[in-house]
Amino acid sequence: AIDQNDMPLLLGDVNGDGKVNITDVALINAHAKKTKLLTGDELARADINGDGKVNITDVALVNANVKKVKLLF
């Protein structure tokens, strides 16, 4: 059986449900505001631009993807 921990990291899919959506935007935003910090794979999937930090830039990139303004992939 395949377990979620065996799944590859989908950039932007912070909660690991297989979709990049507004829930992921909210999670990245909460981390950027330091209200709910991400760890482990969640943190890795939230660093969209790969600069080693999860901040408002990552929020904007995922939000643009969700709104179909600029797709991540």
C-alpha positions as a Markdown table, in Angstrom:
| # | Residue | x | y | z |
|---|---|---|---|---|
| 1 | Ala | 0.0 | 0.0 | 0.0 |
| 2 | Ile | 1.1 | 3.5 | -0.7 |
| 3 | Asp | 1.2 | 5.8 | 2.2 |
| 4 | Gln | 1.2 | 9.6 | 2.0 |
| 5 | Asn | 4.8 | 9.7 | 3.3 |
| 6 | Asp | 5.9 | 7.8 | 0.2 |
| 7 | Met | 4.4 | 10.4 | -2.1 |
| 8 | Pro | 6.8 | 12.9 | -3.8 |
| 9 | Leu | 6.6 | 16.4 | -2.6 |
| 10 | Leu | 4.2 | 18.5 | -4.7 |
| 11 | Leu | 5.4 | 22.1 | -4.4 |
| 12 | Gly | 2.6 | 24.2 | -3.0 |
| 13 | Asp | 0.6 | 21.3 | -1.7 |
| 14 | Val | 1.3 | 22.1 | 1.9 |
| 15 | Asn | -1.3 | 19.8 | 3.5 |
| 16 | Gly | -0.4 | 16.9 | 1.2 |
| 17 | Asp | -3.9 | 16.3 | -0.2 |
| 18 | Gly | -2.7 | 16.2 | -3.8 |
| 19 | Lys | -4.1 | 19.6 | -4.8 |
| 20 | Val | -2.7 | 23.1 | -4.6 |
| 21 | Asn | -5.7 | 25.2 | -3.4 |
| 22 | Ile | -6.8 | 28.0 | -1.1 |
| 23 | Thr | -6.2 | 25.8 | 2.0 |
| 24 | Asp | -2.5 | 25.7 | 1.1 |
| 25 | Val | -2.4 | 29.5 | 0.6 |
| 26 | Ala | -3.9 | 29.9 | 4.1 |
| 27 | Leu | -1.3 | 27.5 | 5.6 |
| 28 | Ile | 1.6 | 29.3 | 3.9 |
| 29 | Asn | 0.2 | 32.7 | 4.9 |
| 30 | Ala | -0.2 | 31.6 | 8.6 |
| 31 | His | 3.5 | 30.5 | 8.5 |
| 32 | Ala | 4.6 | 33.8 | 7.0 |
| 33 | Lys | 2.7 | 35.7 | 9.7 |
| 34 | Lys | 4.2 | 33.3 | 12.3 |
| 35 | Thr | 0.7 | 32.4 | 13.6 |
| 36 | Lys | 1.1 | 28.7 | 12.8 |
| 37 | Leu | 4.5 | 27.4 | 11.9 |
| 38 | Leu | 5.0 | 24.6 | 9.4 |
| 39 | Thr | 7.6 | 21.9 | 9.8 |
| 40 | Gly | 9.1 | 19.0 | 7.8 |
| 41 | Asp | 7.5 | 18.2 | 4.5 |
| 42 | Glu | 4.9 | 20.9 | 4.9 |
| 43 | Leu | 7.7 | 23.5 | 5.2 |
| 44 | Ala | 9.5 | 22.0 | 2.2 |
| 45 | Arg | 6.4 | 22.1 | 0.0 |
| 46 | Ala | 5.7 | 25.8 | 1.1 |
| 47 | Asp | 9.1 | 27.2 | 0.0 |
| 48 | Ile | 7.9 | 27.8 | -3.6 |
| 49 | Asn | 10.8 | 29.9 | -4.8 |
| 50 | Gly | 13.4 | 27.7 | -3.1 |
| 51 | Asp | 15.1 | 30.5 | -1.2 |
| 52 | Gly | 15.1 | 28.6 | 2.1 |
| 53 | Lys | 12.4 | 30.8 | 3.6 |
| 54 | Val | 8.6 | 30.7 | 3.6 |
| 55 | Asn | 7.4 | 34.2 | 3.3 |
| 56 | Ile | 4.9 | 36.5 | 1.6 |
| 57 | Thr | 6.6 | 35.8 | -1.8 |
| 58 | Asp | 5.6 | 32.1 | -1.5 |
| 59 | Val | 2.1 | 33.2 | -0.4 |
| 60 | Ala | 1.8 | 35.3 | -3.6 |
| 61 | Leu | 3.1 | 32.6 | -5.9 |
| 62 | Val | 0.7 | 29.9 | -4.6 |
| 63 | Asn | -2.2 | 32.4 | -4.6 |
| 64 | Ala | -1.4 | 33.3 | -8.2 |
| 65 | Asn | -1.4 | 29.5 | -9.0 |
| 66 | Val | -4.8 | 29.0 | -7.3 |
| 67 | Lys | -6.3 | 31.9 | -9.2 |
| 68 | Lys | -4.8 | 30.5 | -12.4 |
| 69 | Val | -2.9 | 33.9 | -12.9 |
| 70 | Lys | 0.5 | 32.2 | -13.0 |
| 71 | Leu | 0.8 | 28.5 | -12.7 |
| 72 | Leu | 3.6 | 26.9 | -10.7 |
| 73 | Phe | 4.1 | 24.0 | -13.1 |
